[in-house]
Each structure stands twice: as structure tokens, then as C-alpha cells.
GROMACS .gro file of C-alpha atoms in nm:
model
  408
    1MET     CA    1  11.828  12.347   6.560
    2THR     CA    2  11.555  12.167   6.752
    3ASP     CA    3  11.586  11.988   7.081
    4ALA     CA    4  11.602  11.610   7.061
    5PRO     CA    5  11.280  11.446   7.182
    6SER     CA    6  11.302  11.317   7.536
    7SER     CA    7  11.273  10.943   7.587
    8THR     CA    8  10.954  10.798   7.731
    9PRO     CA    9  10.994  10.759   8.109
   10HIS     CA   10  10.998  10.414   8.260
   11THR     CA   11  10.669  10.295   8.411
   12VAL     CA   12  10.668  10.134   8.755
   13ALA     CA   13  10.369   9.971   8.921
   14VAL     CA   14  10.346   9.990   9.299
   15ILE     CA   15  10.109   9.730   9.443
   16GLY     CA   16   9.973   9.848   9.777
   17ALA     CA   17   9.909  10.201   9.903
   18GLY     CA   18  10.036  10.180  10.259
   19PRO     CA   19  10.339  10.369  10.398
   20ALA     CA   20  10.598  10.152  10.219
   21GLY     CA   21  10.420  10.161   9.884
   22LEU     CA   22  10.347  10.533   9.889
   23MET     CA   23  10.703  10.613   9.996
   24ALA     CA   24  10.837  10.404   9.708
   25ALA     CA   25  10.597  10.582   9.473
   26GLU     CA   26  10.715  10.925   9.591
   27ARG     CA   27  11.082  10.839   9.544
   28LEU     CA   28  11.027  10.694   9.198
   29ALA     CA   29  10.809  10.981   9.077
   30SER     CA   30  11.060  11.234   9.213
   31ALA     CA   31  11.319  11.066   8.990
   32GLY     CA   32  11.103  11.127   8.685
   33LEU     CA   33  10.943  10.784   8.643
   34ARG     CA   34  10.579  10.727   8.564
   35VAL     CA   35  10.424  10.558   8.870
   36VAL     CA   36  10.089  10.382   8.899
   37VAL     CA   37   9.980  10.268   9.244
   38HIS     CA   38   9.725   9.985   9.265
   39GLU     CA   39   9.524   9.954   9.587
   40ARG     CA   40   9.256   9.689   9.618
   41MET     CA   41   9.068   9.872   9.894
   42PRO     CA   42   8.832  10.166   9.820
   43SER     CA   43   9.079  10.411   9.981
   44VAL     CA   44   9.449  10.425  10.059
   45ALA     CA   45   9.656  10.377  10.374
   46ARG     CA   46   9.374  10.244  10.590
   47LYS     CA   47   9.599  10.075  10.845
   48PHE     CA   48   9.816  10.386  10.860
   49LEU     CA   49   9.511  10.594  10.945
   50MET     CA   50   9.406  10.343  11.210
   51ALA     CA   51   9.755  10.357  11.365
   52GLY     CA   52   9.718  10.733  11.399
   53ARG     CA   53   9.393  10.730  11.590
   54GLY     CA   54   9.566  10.712  11.926
   55GLY     CA   55   9.853  10.938  11.822
   56LEU     CA   56  10.068  10.873  11.515
   57ASN     CA   57  10.402  10.745  11.645
   58LEU     CA   58  10.625  10.797  11.342
   59THR     CA   59  10.963  10.693  11.480
   60HIS     CA   60  11.181  10.711  11.792
   61SER     CA   61  11.457  10.951  11.897
   62GLU     CA   62  11.690  10.705  12.071
   63PRO     CA   63  12.045  10.647  11.939
   64LEU     CA   64  12.089  10.412  11.647
   65ALA     CA   65  12.244  10.118  11.837
   66PRO     CA   66  11.953  10.064  12.079
   67PHE     CA   67  11.713  10.155  11.799
   68LEU     CA   68  11.842   9.866  11.588
   69ASN     CA   69  11.825   9.627  11.882
   70ARG     CA   70  11.446   9.665  11.880
   71TYR     CA   71  11.428   9.458  11.561
   72ASP     CA   72  11.435   9.080  11.554
   73ALA     CA   73  11.790   8.951  11.532
   74PRO     CA   74  11.764   8.762  11.200
   75ALA     CA   75  11.656   9.078  11.017
   76ARG     CA   76  11.862   9.333  11.208
   77THR     CA   77  12.157   9.353  10.970
   78ARG     CA   78  11.925   9.407  10.674
   79ILE     CA   79  11.725   9.673  10.856
   80ALA     CA   80  12.046   9.855  10.948
   81GLY     CA   81  12.096   9.906  10.576
   82TRP     CA   82  11.742  10.035  10.540
   83LEU     CA   83  11.799  10.291  10.814
   84ASP     CA   84  12.120  10.401  10.643
   85ALA     CA   85  11.905  10.483  10.343
   86PHE     CA   86  11.627  10.652  10.542
   87SER     CA   87  11.702  10.725  10.905
   88PRO     CA   88  11.473  10.839  11.186
   89ALA     CA   89  11.605  11.193  11.128
   90ASP     CA   90  11.518  11.159  10.759
   91LEU     CA   91  11.165  11.049  10.844
   92THR     CA   92  11.117  11.342  11.080
   93ALA     CA   93  11.246  11.586  10.818
   94TRP     CA   94  11.019  11.429  10.556
   95ALA     CA   95  10.710  11.477  10.775
   96GLU     CA   96  10.804  11.836  10.849
   97GLY     CA   97  10.858  11.892  10.478
   98LEU     CA   98  10.492  11.806  10.438
   99GLY     CA   99  10.404  12.083  10.681
  100GLN     CA  100  10.359  11.846  10.975
  101GLU     CA  101  10.564  11.977  11.265
  102THR     CA  102  10.685  11.702  11.499
  103PHE     CA  103  10.776  11.673  11.866
  104VAL     CA  104  10.953  11.419  12.087
  105GLY     CA  105  10.740  11.282  12.370
  106SER     CA  106  10.860  11.206  12.720
  107SER     CA  107  10.927  10.845  12.620
  108GLY     CA  108  11.144  10.949  12.326
  109ARG     CA  109  10.880  10.866  12.067
  110VAL     CA  110  10.832  11.109  11.777
  111PHE     CA  111  10.485  11.233  11.682
  112PRO     CA  112  10.342  11.496  11.450
  113LYS     CA  113  10.202  11.783  11.655
  114ALA     CA  114   9.861  11.718  11.500
  115MET     CA  115   9.892  11.364  11.649
  116LYS     CA  116   9.663  11.217  11.385
  117ALA     CA  117   9.763  11.050  11.059
  118SER     CA  118   9.499  11.217  10.843
  119PRO     CA  119   9.661  11.564  10.806
  120LEU     CA  120   9.992  11.408  10.709
  121LEU     CA  121   9.826  11.171  10.464
  122ARG     CA  122   9.632  11.453  10.297
  123ALA     CA  123   9.950  11.654  10.249
  124TRP     CA  124  10.132  11.345  10.123
  125LEU     CA  125   9.864  11.259   9.867
  126ALA     CA  126   9.871  11.619   9.743
  127ARG     CA  127  10.246  11.590   9.693
  128LEU     CA  128  10.207  11.260   9.508
  129GLU     CA  129   9.943  11.411   9.283
  130GLY     CA  130  10.176  11.700   9.207
  131LEU     CA  131  10.446  11.449   9.111
  132GLY     CA  132  10.208  11.282   8.869
  133VAL     CA  133  10.156  10.961   9.066
  134GLU     CA  134   9.838  10.785   8.957
  135ILE     CA  135   9.655  10.600   9.235
  136ARG     CA  136   9.394  10.347   9.134
  137THR     CA  137   9.171  10.212   9.411
  138ARG     CA  138   8.965   9.895   9.384
  139SER     CA  139   9.249   9.772   9.166
  140ARG     CA  140   9.372   9.429   9.278
  141TRP     CA  141   9.684   9.259   9.152
  142THR     CA  142   9.620   8.889   9.092
  143GLY     CA  143   9.955   8.777   8.950
  144TRP     CA  144  10.142   8.762   8.622
  145GLN     CA  145  10.048   8.655   8.275
  146GLY     CA  146  10.381   8.622   8.108
  147ALA     CA  147  10.560   8.951   8.173
  148ALA     CA  148  10.236   9.145   8.223
  149LEU     CA  149  10.062   9.221   8.550
  150SER     CA  150   9.710   9.089   8.584
  151ILE     CA  151   9.492   9.353   8.751
  152ASP     CA  152   9.134   9.290   8.862
  153THR     CA  153   8.931   9.612   8.839
  154THR     CA  154   8.564   9.707   8.868
  155GLU     CA  155   8.555   9.691   8.487
  156GLY     CA  156   8.713   9.347   8.466
  157GLU     CA  157   9.064   9.211   8.423
  158ARG     CA  158   9.338   9.426   8.274
  159LEU     CA  159   9.688   9.326   8.165
  160GLU     CA  160   9.952   9.593   8.216
  161GLN     CA  161  10.311   9.606   8.102
  162THR     CA  162  10.556   9.780   8.334
  163ASP     CA  163  10.931   9.819   8.352
  164ALA     CA  164  10.945   9.727   8.720
  165VAL     CA  165  10.714   9.644   9.010
  166VAL     CA  166  10.722   9.724   9.382
  167LEU     CA  167  10.511   9.489   9.592
  168ALA     CA  168  10.403   9.649   9.922
  169LEU     CA  169  10.100   9.440  10.011
  170GLY     CA  170  10.121   9.443  10.390
  171GLY     CA  171  10.130   9.161  10.640
  172ALA     CA  172   9.854   8.948  10.790
  173SER     CA  173   9.703   9.159  11.068
  174TRP     CA  174   9.401   9.388  11.039
  175ALA     CA  175   9.251   9.197  10.748
  176LYS     CA  176   8.949   9.428  10.735
  177LEU     CA  177   9.185   9.715  10.653
  178GLY     CA  178   9.343   9.523  10.366
  179SER     CA  179   9.632   9.334  10.528
  180ASP     CA  180   9.506   8.979  10.486
  181ALA     CA  181   9.807   8.809  10.318
  182ALA     CA  182   9.587   8.688  10.032
  183TRP     CA  183   9.888   8.754   9.809
  184VAL     CA  184  10.094   8.468   9.953
  185PRO     CA  185  10.013   8.198   9.690
  186THR     CA  186  10.079   8.442   9.406
  187VAL     CA  187  10.416   8.551   9.540
  188GLU     CA  188  10.515   8.192   9.614
  189ALA     CA  189  10.422   8.100   9.257
  190GLY     CA  190  10.665   8.373   9.151
  191GLY     CA  191  10.952   8.188   9.317
  192ALA     CA  192  10.972   8.336   9.668
  193VAL     CA  193  10.941   8.154   9.999
  194VAL     CA  194  10.695   8.307  10.246
  195THR     CA  195  10.751   8.230  10.614
  196PRO     CA  196  10.411   8.162  10.776
  197PHE     CA  197  10.264   8.465  10.948
  198ARG     CA  198  10.231   8.484  11.326
  199PRO     CA  199  10.086   8.756  11.548
  200ALA     CA  200  10.322   9.029  11.672
  201ASN     CA  201  10.256   9.316  11.911
  202VAL     CA  202   9.970   9.121  12.054
  203GLY     CA  203   9.803   9.044  12.386
  204PHE     CA  204   9.826   8.724  12.590
  205ASP     CA  205   9.577   8.510  12.778
  206VAL     CA  206   9.571   8.509  13.159
  207ALA     CA  207   9.322   8.305  13.364
  208TRP     CA  208   9.191   8.592  13.576
  209SER     CA  209   8.943   8.513  13.849
  210PRO     CA  210   8.587   8.616  13.751
  211LEU     CA  211   8.577   8.884  14.020
  212PHE     CA  212   8.906   9.041  13.908
  213ARG     CA  213   8.810   9.023  13.539
  214ASP     CA  214   8.470   9.184  13.592
  215ARG     CA  215   8.611   9.469  13.800
  216PHE     CA  216   8.939   9.552  13.629
  217ALA     CA  217   8.915   9.455  13.258
  218GLY     CA  218   8.992   9.763  13.055
  219ARG     CA  219   9.199   9.931  13.328
  220PRO     CA  220   9.554  10.054  13.258
  221LEU     CA  221   9.849   9.939  13.464
  222LYS     CA  222  10.087  10.234  13.475
  223GLY     CA  223  10.447  10.279  13.580
  224VAL     CA  224  10.535   9.912  13.602
  225ALA     CA  225  10.829   9.700  13.488
  226LEU     CA  226  10.770   9.372  13.306
  227THR     CA  227  11.034   9.098  13.287
  228HIS     CA  228  11.059   8.782  13.080
  229ALA     CA  229  11.364   8.561  13.027
  230GLY     CA  230  11.596   8.817  13.185
  231ARG     CA  231  11.475   9.112  12.978
  232THR     CA  232  11.297   9.399  13.154
  233VAL     CA  233  11.080   9.669  12.997
  234ARG     CA  234  10.928   9.964  13.176
  235GLY     CA  235  10.603  10.122  13.066
  236GLU     CA  236  10.233  10.061  13.069
  237ALA     CA  237  10.007   9.763  13.015
  238MET     CA  238   9.635   9.721  12.978
  239LEU     CA  239   9.433   9.454  13.154
  240ALA     CA  240   9.181   9.286  12.925
  241ALA     CA  241   8.906   9.037  12.992
  242TYR     CA  242   9.118   8.773  12.819
  243GLY     CA  243   9.449   8.873  12.980
  244ILE     CA  244   9.705   9.149  12.928
  245GLU     CA  245   9.818   9.373  12.642
  246GLY     CA  246   9.976   9.717  12.589
  247GLY     CA  247  10.306   9.878  12.495
  248ALA     CA  248  10.527   9.718  12.758
  249VAL     CA  249  10.381   9.376  12.677
  250TYR     CA  250  10.432   9.429  12.304
  251ALA     CA  251  10.801   9.503  12.362
  252LEU     CA  252  10.834   9.146  12.497
  253SER     CA  253  10.571   8.985  12.278
  254ALA     CA  254  10.803   8.809  12.033
  255ASP     CA  255  10.983   8.617  12.309
  256LEU     CA  256  10.659   8.554  12.499
  257ARG     CA  257  10.491   8.420  12.186
  258ASP     CA  258  10.784   8.193  12.108
  259ALA     CA  259  10.789   8.061  12.466
  260ILE     CA  260  10.417   7.977  12.455
  261GLU     CA  261  10.454   7.807  12.118
  262ARG     CA  262  10.744   7.604  12.257
  263ASP     CA  263  10.632   7.531  12.613
  264GLY     CA  264  10.257   7.590  12.615
  265GLN     CA  265  10.288   7.883  12.856
  266ALA     CA  266  10.516   8.169  12.957
  267THR     CA  267  10.589   8.354  13.279
  268LEU     CA  268  10.570   8.732  13.292
  269THR     CA  269  10.698   8.903  13.607
  270LEU     CA  270  10.553   9.238  13.717
  271ASP     CA  271  10.734   9.486  13.935
  272LEU     CA  272  10.457   9.711  14.062
  273ARG     CA  273  10.702   9.957  14.220
  274PRO     CA  274  11.012   9.967  13.997
  275ASP     CA  275  11.137  10.295  14.144
  276GLN     CA  276  11.162  10.149  14.496
  277SER     CA  277  11.407   9.881  14.605
  278ARG     CA  278  11.292   9.566  14.778
  279GLU     CA  279  11.472   9.678  15.092
  280ALA     CA  280  11.300  10.018  15.093
  281LEU     CA  281  10.962   9.852  15.047
  282THR     CA  282  11.033   9.610  15.328
  283GLN     CA  283  11.117   9.899  15.559
  284ARG     CA  284  10.795  10.079  15.470
  285LEU     CA  285  10.586   9.763  15.513
  286SER     CA  286  10.736   9.707  15.857
  287LYS     CA  287  10.534   9.997  15.994
  288PRO     CA  288  10.234   9.901  16.210
  289ARG     CA  289   9.915   9.853  16.016
  290ALA     CA  290   9.688   9.958  16.305
  291LYS     CA  291   9.320   9.946  16.207
  292ASP     CA  292   9.368  10.011  15.833
  293SER     CA  293   9.236   9.760  15.584
  294LEU     CA  294   9.502   9.595  15.371
  295SER     CA  295   9.406   9.812  15.073
  296ASN     CA  296   9.427  10.135  15.270
  297TRP     CA  297   9.752  10.033  15.437
  298LEU     CA  298   9.918   9.947  15.104
  299ARG     CA  299   9.789  10.271  14.955
  300LYS     CA  300   9.936  10.476  15.237
  301THR     CA  301  10.267  10.296  15.278
  302VAL     CA  302  10.371  10.206  14.920
  303HIS     CA  303  10.110  10.393  14.712
  304LEU     CA  304   9.945  10.088  14.557
  305ASP     CA  305   9.609  10.160  14.398
  306PRO     CA  306   9.314   9.914  14.412
  307LEU     CA  307   9.427   9.750  14.089
  308GLY     CA  308   9.774   9.680  14.230
  309VAL     CA  309   9.625   9.536  14.548
  310ALA     CA  310   9.389   9.318  14.347
  311LEU     CA  311   9.681   9.187  14.143
  312LEU     CA  312   9.861   9.091  14.464
  313ARG     CA  313   9.551   8.897  14.572
  314GLU     CA  314   9.523   8.724  14.234
  315ALA     CA  315   9.847   8.545  14.325
  316GLY     CA  316   9.695   8.418  14.650
  317PRO     CA  317   9.650   8.567  14.998
  318PRO     CA  318   9.909   8.845  15.043
  319PRO     CA  319  10.191   8.745  15.279
  320SER     CA  320  10.188   8.898  15.625
  321GLN     CA  321  10.565   8.922  15.659
  322PRO     CA  322  10.705   9.254  15.524
  323GLU     CA  323  10.991   9.084  15.337
  324ALA     CA  324  10.761   8.840  15.158
  325LEU     CA  325  10.505   9.108  15.076
  326ALA     CA  326  10.777   9.334  14.934
  327ALA     CA  327  10.903   9.041  14.728
  328ARG     CA  328  10.558   8.988  14.579
  329ILE     CA  329  10.518   9.358  14.494
  330LYS     CA  330  10.857   9.351  14.320
  331GLY     CA  331  10.809   9.013  14.155
  332LEU     CA  332  10.444   8.934  14.089
  333THR     CA  333  10.427   8.646  13.840
  334LEU     CA  334  10.160   8.599  13.576
  335THR     CA  335  10.125   8.277  13.381
  336LEU     CA  336  10.042   8.347  13.018
  337THR     CA  337   9.857   8.053  12.866
  338GLY     CA  338   9.790   8.164  12.510
  339VAL     CA  339   9.846   8.423  12.238
  340GLN     CA  340   9.573   8.632  12.080
  341GLY     CA  341   9.544   8.565  11.708
  342LEU     CA  342   9.633   8.764  11.399
  343SER     CA  343   9.290   8.927  11.396
  344ARG     CA  344   9.379   9.105  11.721
  345ALA     CA  345   9.747   9.166  11.651
  346ILE     CA  346   9.882   9.512  11.571
  347SER     CA  347  10.134   9.364  11.330
  348SER     CA  348  10.262   9.029  11.211
  349ALA     CA  349  10.585   8.831  11.202
  350GLY     CA  350  10.671   8.627  10.896
  351GLY     CA  351  10.651   8.713  10.528
  352VAL     CA  352  10.870   8.699  10.221
  353ARG     CA  353  11.203   8.552  10.324
  354LEU     CA  354  11.478   8.815  10.319
  355GLY     CA  355  11.723   8.563  10.178
  356ASP     CA  356  11.514   8.544   9.861
  357MET     CA  357  11.599   8.907   9.782
  358ASP     CA  358  11.918   9.090   9.704
  359GLY     CA  359  12.033   9.399   9.890
  360ARG     CA  360  11.806   9.615   9.674
  361LEU     CA  361  11.500   9.416   9.788
  362MET     CA  362  11.462   9.266   9.441
  363LEU     CA  363  11.339   8.908   9.422
  364LYS     CA  364  11.622   8.687   9.302
  365ALA     CA  365  11.377   8.462   9.121
  366ARG     CA  366  11.201   8.748   8.943
  367PRO     CA  367  11.423   9.037   8.828
  368GLY     CA  368  11.247   9.371   8.825
  369VAL     CA  369  11.014   9.279   9.113
  370PHE     CA  370  11.092   9.451   9.443
  371VAL     CA  371  10.930   9.396   9.783
  372ALA     CA  372  10.882   9.641  10.071
  373GLY     CA  373  10.701   9.688  10.400
  374GLU     CA  374  10.537   9.447  10.638
  375MET     CA  375  10.507   9.170  10.380
  376LEU     CA  376  10.879   9.110  10.440
  377ASP     CA  377  10.991   8.871  10.713
  378TRP     CA  378  11.082   9.103  11.002
  379GLU     CA  379  10.917   9.226  11.319
  380ALA     CA  380  10.952   9.505  11.572
  381PRO     CA  381  10.767   9.639  11.874
  382THR     CA  382  10.545   9.944  11.866
  383GLY     CA  383  10.703  10.276  11.957
  384GLY     CA  384  10.785  10.405  11.608
  385TYR     CA  385  10.998  10.109  11.502
  386LEU     CA  386  10.733   9.950  11.280
  387LEU     CA  387  10.658  10.261  11.075
  388GLN     CA  388  11.024  10.360  11.053
  389ALA     CA  389  11.126  10.031  10.894
  390ALA     CA  390  10.823  10.025  10.665
  391PHE     CA  391  10.901  10.373  10.531
  392ALA     CA  392  11.271  10.294  10.502
  393SER     CA  393  11.211   9.969  10.312
  394GLY     CA  394  11.001  10.165  10.062
  395VAL     CA  395  11.296  10.398  10.004
  396VAL     CA  396  11.535  10.104   9.961
  397ALA     CA  397  11.302   9.932   9.713
  398ALA     CA  398  11.264  10.254   9.513
  399ASN     CA  399  11.638  10.307   9.507
  400GLY     CA  400  11.671   9.947   9.396
  401VAL     CA  401  11.431  10.003   9.108
  402LEU     CA  402  11.623  10.309   8.993
  403GLY     CA  403  11.956  10.130   9.010
  404TRP     CA  404  11.825   9.825   8.830
  405LEU     CA  405  11.664  10.025   8.550
  406ASN     CA  406  11.978  10.233   8.503
  407GLY     CA  407  12.185   9.915   8.502
  408ARG     CA  408  11.975   9.765   8.227
   0.00000   0.00000   0.00000
């Protein structure tokens, strides 16, 4: 008696070799499917590698409820389902399974001990190769011809038949790394609605005085609290020639951007000494100044560095009364007059409308086509939330493919 021949495995095309696409490819190949990844750039995961240059922040260790609150409200319920499928703990275990030990930083963010993205990516690509995943670079998807995928290659156009497709083409920031949203007309022609892209996790314009700009552009502002519209975030910011950027700013950037689009400007309030009450500062500032310069006096009494003093002066001559000076230190206002564009944004808001997909991330208008990653309409601040949702959406899309193929 001879064994019955095994059936030919399903073939799935994954379009885009970023975190979401590669995660979908891994899940599908692990289930025994034949997977071909198409990446139009000469190499894979370019934005992922760029994100790891300053320390690859994979995810965050905070409890799930505050974790979910980091995502924009319209997408939050959907993303909760993604995190059920692939949680922060799952992501950490996955990285460690690739031989990349992780640690939790003082802010709660999770990093690989190597800090960089390249060791993790090398291990990941080796795993994908072992699973039989085929990655084709300089291979650009240009749409459909009937049921076939049209692929532009260095040898000309190719038409490929697949059983399912996962689109993971990225958003609209970092165009030079491949995320340029050139896919929008093609996806819209396939029946989906794409919400226009806007910059997210981005800096804002401030009309610094020339003297302040020349002296302090590029300097970090550490240990501050930033407030906008009743929401306060503690952390760091970076002063730029054009204005202000950095992690604490990015945490508020969605609301700040929306306010500027609506009103033409937004107010950001800085607390330069968040660990000291206004009353305690007033008491300290009531001490005689003697012959000290203002800078030296503020350094000695409330530990303000030259940057903090210069910021106080940017708002006008510092008040002489202790109560008023303490109030300015605790509530220094900056008027933000503009938003840096997509070319300077870390990520983007907008993308394929979530309502155009079912819970498996399959396009309702095009059965068998699934969408994952930043090309979906959601946004989150930096701090591990972006990568977590991108990875998780790749898992959900892959699970959706498997369920749909089995259902057929």
C-alpha cells in the first residue's frame, strides 16, 4: 500500500516586506503554505532598520488597558482584537525565540538587548528561509489583471496566480525607505476607500527668536511635562530650528495636529519642574537673589539649566514676583503654528478604511485580499505601540487567510 499523494499547498503572495508583511509570511509558511513576498525596494524592512538605529523599541510593558488607550479612539476596538491575537508578551517571546534577549527600560519600553534591529532581522530572515518563504526584491505589485497579480520586475511584467494576497505596503512617511503610498490608486480601484494620509509622530513649528534658535536648536529638553487640551505627558522633547519634536511631543501629536488643522494654531504648555509644586517653587524663589545673575539664581534655587532660563525669556521678561515666576516655570506656553509634513513624520495617520474590511482584515470588496500594517487607518505614538500593532495586524491577516482558505 502506498501513501496517497499530498495535495499541492496553497500559494499566498505577501506584498511588502516590512514587519507586518514578514510576520504574516512567517505565520502562513509555518502553517504549510507556499509564501512569496514581493518587495519593490532592493532590500527588505528598510524602515524597520531605520527605527532601530536609536534603539529598537519593540513594544511596551504597561497593562493592557492603558496600552490600548494609546491608540486613536476610532481604531481602538479593532486593535484590541489584534492584541488578543498577538499581545505584547507574545511579541517579546517571539523576539527571544529568535535569540534576541529583551529587557524593559526605565520607562517601561521593551527593547532587545542588542538594541539594534539588524541582529533580529538577520535571525528572522534565516527563520523565514528555513520555512521556505521566497522573498523577491525589486518586485513591485502594480495591480490586478483579472484574478492575477501584475508584478513589475527587473525582467518586465509578470502575471501571477495566487490563492490569497496579504497587502502590507506601509503608510506615507519615509518615502525614501519605500513607504510612499503609491499604492493608493490601485487599492482604491480594487474597491476600498483610503482616508487621506496625514503626518503622525511629528514635530511642530514654533516662532523662536533668532538668538534662541541659533543657540539651542538641537538641544534636548529633559524631565518636563507637556500639556495640551487637559492631557499631560511626561518625558523628553527636542528643540529644533523649526520648533519642537521628540517623544513627549509625539504622544500629543494627534491632538496638536488636529487643533492646528482646525484653528490654525495650538497651545502647548510646558512644566519645566513637574516634580515640584507651584507653592514649593514660590517658597524657593522668595529667597534673596543677592548679586547672582538671573541665570545663576534660577540654577541655584530651582535647578534650571541655561535652556530652561532661555525658554522663560522667550515668553517675555521673566516676572520679578516669586508667585508669577513660579507660575511661568510651571506653565510656560508655546504657540505651535504649523505641522511638519509627511517627509519628516515618523509615521502616518490615514490609510485603508477599517470599515471596508471584515474582522479578518479581508477587503469586503475583494475576497481573498487581506490588508495589514501601517497602510490601515490607525495611528499611535512612539514607545512600542506602532510596532506592536503592525506585528499584530500581520498575525491577524495571516490567521484570516488561513481561515478563509479552509472555509473555501
